[in-house]
Amino acid sequence: RKFALLFTALALAGAALAQPAAPKQTDRMPSVLGQWAFKTEPYREGCVLNGVMTISRGGLGRGYVCKFEASESCPGFRVRTTQTCAIRNSPDMLRMSSTLVDVRPAQYWSSYLADNFRLDDVKPAQMKGVLYSGGLEVPVTFRRGDAATS
């Protein structure tokens, strides 16, 4: 009988460990789910990246993923992109590693690099950090809600 109880306890413990882990909400990291508008500070002599991102839970309730539309506007040209990203989070930072889905106009497809973000000031209505891509690091701010990409 003791063996049966031990076996049952071990089986239940194993089943609990096998369950997918949902992202943990802590006092230091508010919920980031939903829609965000973002915009960088100017860089490379007048360029600005802005867009709209939706953050949702990843598959099997693990981590977060996102999809976003972005517009890089520079003197003399504009590039629009669609990107997806995987998000790694810790209690005090989000890292968004992006993948290009579409680049318009198509002539920029081979030269445009995915837009990755590192956010270390995460609050319920605003997140701040940096855009990093191809050696570029520039401040970026995300705000709850949406705004048209210009």
PDB file of C-alpha atoms in Angstrom:
ATOM      1  CA  ARG A   1       0.000   0.000   0.000  1.00  0.00           C
ATOM      2  CA  LYS A   2       2.849   2.449   0.787  1.00  0.00           C
ATOM      3  CA  PHE A   3       4.354   1.645  -2.619  1.00  0.00           C
ATOM      4  CA  ALA A   4       1.032   2.461  -4.359  1.00  0.00           C
ATOM      5  CA  LEU A   5       0.784   5.823  -2.556  1.00  0.00           C
ATOM      6  CA  LEU A   6       4.407   6.670  -3.416  1.00  0.00           C
ATOM      7  CA  PHE A   7       3.874   5.680  -7.040  1.00  0.00           C
ATOM      8  CA  THR A   8       0.695   7.818  -7.274  1.00  0.00           C
ATOM      9  CA  ALA A   9       2.485  10.819  -5.729  1.00  0.00           C
ATOM     10  CA  LEU A  10       5.399  10.466  -8.158  1.00  0.00           C
ATOM     11  CA  ALA A  11       3.036  10.124 -11.138  1.00  0.00           C
ATOM     12  CA  LEU A  12       1.130  13.282 -10.144  1.00  0.00           C
ATOM     13  CA  ALA A  13       4.372  15.207  -9.655  1.00  0.00           C
ATOM     14  CA  GLY A  14       5.587  14.081 -13.078  1.00  0.00           C
ATOM     15  CA  ALA A  15       2.311  15.110 -14.715  1.00  0.00           C
ATOM     16  CA  ALA A  16       2.531  18.548 -13.121  1.00  0.00           C
ATOM     17  CA  LEU A  17       6.059  19.014 -14.427  1.00  0.00           C
ATOM     18  CA  ALA A  18       5.000  17.976 -17.939  1.00  0.00           C
ATOM     19  CA  GLN A  19       2.361  20.746 -18.200  1.00  0.00           C
ATOM     20  CA  PRO A  20       3.365  23.705 -20.382  1.00  0.00           C
ATOM     21  CA  ALA A  21       4.463  26.689 -18.335  1.00  0.00           C
ATOM     22  CA  ALA A  22       2.460  29.866 -18.883  1.00  0.00           C
ATOM     23  CA  PRO A  23       4.303  33.169 -18.755  1.00  0.00           C
ATOM     24  CA  LYS A  24       4.512  34.283 -15.153  1.00  0.00           C
ATOM     25  CA  GLN A  25       3.070  37.654 -14.265  1.00  0.00           C
ATOM     26  CA  THR A  26       5.137  39.447 -11.648  1.00  0.00           C
ATOM     27  CA  ASP A  27       4.856  42.796  -9.954  1.00  0.00           C
ATOM     28  CA  ARG A  28       7.817  43.944 -12.052  1.00  0.00           C
ATOM     29  CA  MET A  29       6.410  42.848 -15.448  1.00  0.00           C
ATOM     30  CA  PRO A  30       2.830  43.938 -16.231  1.00  0.00           C
ATOM     31  CA  SER A  31       0.762  42.219 -18.903  1.00  0.00           C
ATOM     32  CA  VAL A  32       1.985  43.088 -22.379  1.00  0.00           C
ATOM     33  CA  LEU A  33      -0.803  41.364 -24.303  1.00  0.00           C
ATOM     34  CA  GLY A  34      -2.716  43.456 -26.812  1.00  0.00           C
ATOM     35  CA  GLN A  35      -2.091  46.179 -29.345  1.00  0.00           C
ATOM     36  CA  TRP A  36       0.766  48.702 -29.143  1.00  0.00           C
ATOM     37  CA  ALA A  37       1.811  51.655 -31.307  1.00  0.00           C
ATOM     38  CA  PHE A  38       5.559  52.279 -31.443  1.00  0.00           C
ATOM     39  CA  LYS A  39       7.918  54.969 -32.695  1.00  0.00           C
ATOM     40  CA  THR A  40      11.679  55.468 -32.573  1.00  0.00           C
ATOM     41  CA  GLU A  41      13.672  58.603 -32.024  1.00  0.00           C
ATOM     42  CA  PRO A  42      15.158  59.927 -35.307  1.00  0.00           C
ATOM     43  CA  TYR A  43      18.278  58.118 -36.571  1.00  0.00           C
ATOM     44  CA  ARG A  44      20.548  58.093 -39.651  1.00  0.00           C
ATOM     45  CA  GLU A  45      19.978  61.734 -40.504  1.00  0.00           C
ATOM     46  CA  GLY A  46      16.211  61.895 -40.219  1.00  0.00           C
ATOM     47  CA  CYS A  47      14.866  58.328 -40.431  1.00  0.00           C
ATOM     48  CA  VAL A  48      12.054  57.212 -38.093  1.00  0.00           C
ATOM     49  CA  LEU A  49      10.510  53.756 -37.634  1.00  0.00           C
ATOM     50  CA  ASN A  50       6.943  53.548 -36.420  1.00  0.00           C
ATOM     51  CA  GLY A  51       4.189  50.971 -36.513  1.00  0.00           C
ATOM     52  CA  VAL A  52       1.528  48.905 -34.808  1.00  0.00           C
ATOM     53  CA  MET A  53       2.229  45.620 -33.006  1.00  0.00           C
ATOM     54  CA  THR A  54      -0.077  42.985 -31.556  1.00  0.00           C
ATOM     55  CA  ILE A  55       1.328  40.786 -28.795  1.00  0.00           C
ATOM     56  CA  SER A  56      -0.354  37.473 -27.973  1.00  0.00           C
ATOM     57  CA  ARG A  57       0.441  34.276 -26.097  1.00  0.00           C
ATOM     58  CA  GLY A  58       2.650  31.772 -27.850  1.00  0.00           C
ATOM     59  CA  GLY A  59       1.603  28.233 -28.750  1.00  0.00           C
ATOM     60  CA  LEU A  60       0.718  25.952 -25.844  1.00  0.00           C
ATOM     61  CA  GLY A  61       0.563  29.016 -23.600  1.00  0.00           C
ATOM     62  CA  ARG A  62       4.346  29.394 -23.652  1.00  0.00           C
ATOM     63  CA  GLY A  63       5.856  32.860 -23.859  1.00  0.00           C
ATOM     64  CA  TYR A  64       4.671  35.580 -26.197  1.00  0.00           C
ATOM     65  CA  VAL A  65       4.680  36.181 -29.940  1.00  0.00           C
ATOM     66  CA  CYS A  66       3.915  39.260 -31.973  1.00  0.00           C
ATOM     67  CA  LYS A  67       3.025  40.480 -35.427  1.00  0.00           C
ATOM     68  CA  PHE A  68       3.575  44.029 -36.575  1.00  0.00           C
ATOM     69  CA  GLU A  69       3.367  46.440 -39.465  1.00  0.00           C
ATOM     70  CA  ALA A  70       6.189  48.981 -39.568  1.00  0.00           C
ATOM     71  CA  SER A  71       7.093  51.945 -41.714  1.00  0.00           C
ATOM     72  CA  GLU A  72      10.646  53.257 -41.954  1.00  0.00           C
ATOM     73  CA  SER A  73      10.495  56.821 -43.259  1.00  0.00           C
ATOM     74  CA  CYS A  74      13.740  58.480 -44.342  1.00  0.00           C
ATOM     75  CA  PRO A  75      14.426  61.577 -46.423  1.00  0.00           C
ATOM     76  CA  GLY A  76      13.800  60.458 -49.995  1.00  0.00           C
ATOM     77  CA  PHE A  77      12.264  57.010 -49.373  1.00  0.00           C
ATOM     78  CA  ARG A  78       9.907  54.921 -47.268  1.00  0.00           C
ATOM     79  CA  VAL A  79       9.861  51.168 -46.622  1.00  0.00           C
ATOM     80  CA  ARG A  80       6.873  49.302 -45.191  1.00  0.00           C
ATOM     81  CA  THR A  81       7.244  45.874 -43.620  1.00  0.00           C
ATOM     82  CA  THR A  82       5.220  43.089 -42.059  1.00  0.00           C
ATOM     83  CA  GLN A  83       7.105  41.127 -39.420  1.00  0.00           C
ATOM     84  CA  THR A  84       6.539  38.468 -36.780  1.00  0.00           C
ATOM     85  CA  CYS A  85       8.551  37.985 -33.620  1.00  0.00           C
ATOM     86  CA  ALA A  86       9.250  35.666 -30.740  1.00  0.00           C
ATOM     87  CA  ILE A  87       9.433  37.363 -27.368  1.00  0.00           C
ATOM     88  CA  ARG A  88      11.621  36.279 -24.500  1.00  0.00           C
ATOM     89  CA  ASN A  89      10.788  37.855 -21.192  1.00  0.00           C
ATOM     90  CA  SER A  90      12.427  38.086 -17.822  1.00  0.00           C
ATOM     91  CA  PRO A  91      11.113  39.927 -14.769  1.00  0.00           C
ATOM     92  CA  ASP A  92      12.567  43.211 -16.015  1.00  0.00           C
ATOM     93  CA  MET A  93      13.053  42.962 -19.809  1.00  0.00           C
ATOM     94  CA  LEU A  94      11.448  41.891 -23.082  1.00  0.00           C
ATOM     95  CA  ARG A  95      13.538  40.839 -26.095  1.00  0.00           C
ATOM     96  CA  MET A  96      11.729  40.691 -29.429  1.00  0.00           C
ATOM     97  CA  SER A  97      13.526  38.753 -32.181  1.00  0.00           C
ATOM     98  CA  SER A  98      11.799  39.470 -35.493  1.00  0.00           C
ATOM     99  CA  THR A  99      11.444  37.760 -38.861  1.00  0.00           C
ATOM    100  CA  LEU A 100      10.523  39.600 -42.076  1.00  0.00           C
ATOM    101  CA  VAL A 101       7.303  38.455 -43.728  1.00  0.00           C
ATOM    102  CA  ASP A 102       6.956  41.191 -46.353  1.00  0.00           C
ATOM    103  CA  VAL A 103       8.906  44.266 -47.483  1.00  0.00           C
ATOM    104  CA  ARG A 104       7.431  46.970 -49.747  1.00  0.00           C
ATOM    105  CA  PRO A 105       8.623  48.172 -52.159  1.00  0.00           C
ATOM    106  CA  ALA A 106      10.140  44.807 -53.065  1.00  0.00           C
ATOM    107  CA  GLN A 107      13.428  46.403 -54.200  1.00  0.00           C
ATOM    108  CA  TYR A 108      14.360  46.752 -50.487  1.00  0.00           C
ATOM    109  CA  TRP A 109      13.732  43.066 -49.632  1.00  0.00           C
ATOM    110  CA  SER A 110      17.397  42.035 -49.943  1.00  0.00           C
ATOM    111  CA  SER A 111      18.773  44.965 -47.925  1.00  0.00           C
ATOM    112  CA  TYR A 112      16.177  45.449 -45.160  1.00  0.00           C
ATOM    113  CA  LEU A 113      17.042  43.803 -41.849  1.00  0.00           C
ATOM    114  CA  ALA A 114      14.442  42.627 -39.330  1.00  0.00           C
ATOM    115  CA  ASP A 115      13.582  45.098 -36.571  1.00  0.00           C
ATOM    116  CA  ASN A 116      14.422  43.678 -33.137  1.00  0.00           C
ATOM    117  CA  PHE A 117      13.575  45.319 -29.830  1.00  0.00           C
ATOM    118  CA  ARG A 118      14.918  45.202 -26.282  1.00  0.00           C
ATOM    119  CA  LEU A 119      12.519  46.820 -23.803  1.00  0.00           C
ATOM    120  CA  ASP A 120      13.652  47.368 -20.225  1.00  0.00           C
ATOM    121  CA  ASP A 121      11.101  49.928 -19.007  1.00  0.00           C
ATOM    122  CA  VAL A 122       7.798  48.030 -19.165  1.00  0.00           C
ATOM    123  CA  LYS A 123       4.676  49.587 -17.680  1.00  0.00           C
ATOM    124  CA  PRO A 124       0.967  48.807 -18.272  1.00  0.00           C
ATOM    125  CA  ALA A 125       0.449  51.664 -20.777  1.00  0.00           C
ATOM    126  CA  GLN A 126       3.973  52.290 -22.093  1.00  0.00           C
ATOM    127  CA  MET A 127       7.187  50.384 -22.822  1.00  0.00           C
ATOM    128  CA  LYS A 128      10.591  51.930 -23.575  1.00  0.00           C
ATOM    129  CA  GLY A 129      13.854  50.500 -24.797  1.00  0.00           C
ATOM    130  CA  VAL A 130      15.835  50.234 -28.014  1.00  0.00           C
ATOM    131  CA  LEU A 131      15.377  49.121 -31.590  1.00  0.00           C
ATOM    132  CA  TYR A 132      18.439  47.119 -32.610  1.00  0.00           C
ATOM    133  CA  SER A 133      19.102  46.000 -36.153  1.00  0.00           C
ATOM    134  CA  GLY A 134      22.329  45.633 -38.128  1.00  0.00           C
ATOM    135  CA  GLY A 135      24.488  47.547 -35.673  1.00  0.00           C
ATOM    136  CA  LEU A 136      21.876  50.278 -35.178  1.00  0.00           C
ATOM    137  CA  GLU A 137      20.572  50.948 -31.670  1.00  0.00           C
ATOM    138  CA  VAL A 138      18.016  53.715 -31.273  1.00  0.00           C
ATOM    139  CA  PRO A 139      15.515  54.562 -28.487  1.00  0.00           C
ATOM    140  CA  VAL A 140      11.941  53.408 -29.070  1.00  0.00           C
ATOM    141  CA  THR A 141       8.670  53.960 -27.186  1.00  0.00           C
ATOM    142  CA  PHE A 142       5.607  51.683 -27.316  1.00  0.00           C
ATOM    143  CA  ARG A 143       2.194  52.983 -26.218  1.00  0.00           C
ATOM    144  CA  ARG A 144      -1.015  50.984 -25.659  1.00  0.00           C
ATOM    145  CA  GLY A 145      -3.502  51.190 -28.502  1.00  0.00           C
ATOM    146  CA  ASP A 146      -3.023  51.742 -32.193  1.00  0.00           C
ATOM    147  CA  ALA A 147      -2.004  54.514 -34.516  1.00  0.00           C
ATOM    148  CA  ALA A 148      -1.744  54.576 -38.274  1.00  0.00           C
ATOM    149  CA  THR A 149       1.705  53.940 -39.661  1.00  0.00           C
ATOM    150  CA  SER A 150       2.819  56.960 -41.607  1.00  0.00           C
TER     151      SER A 150
END
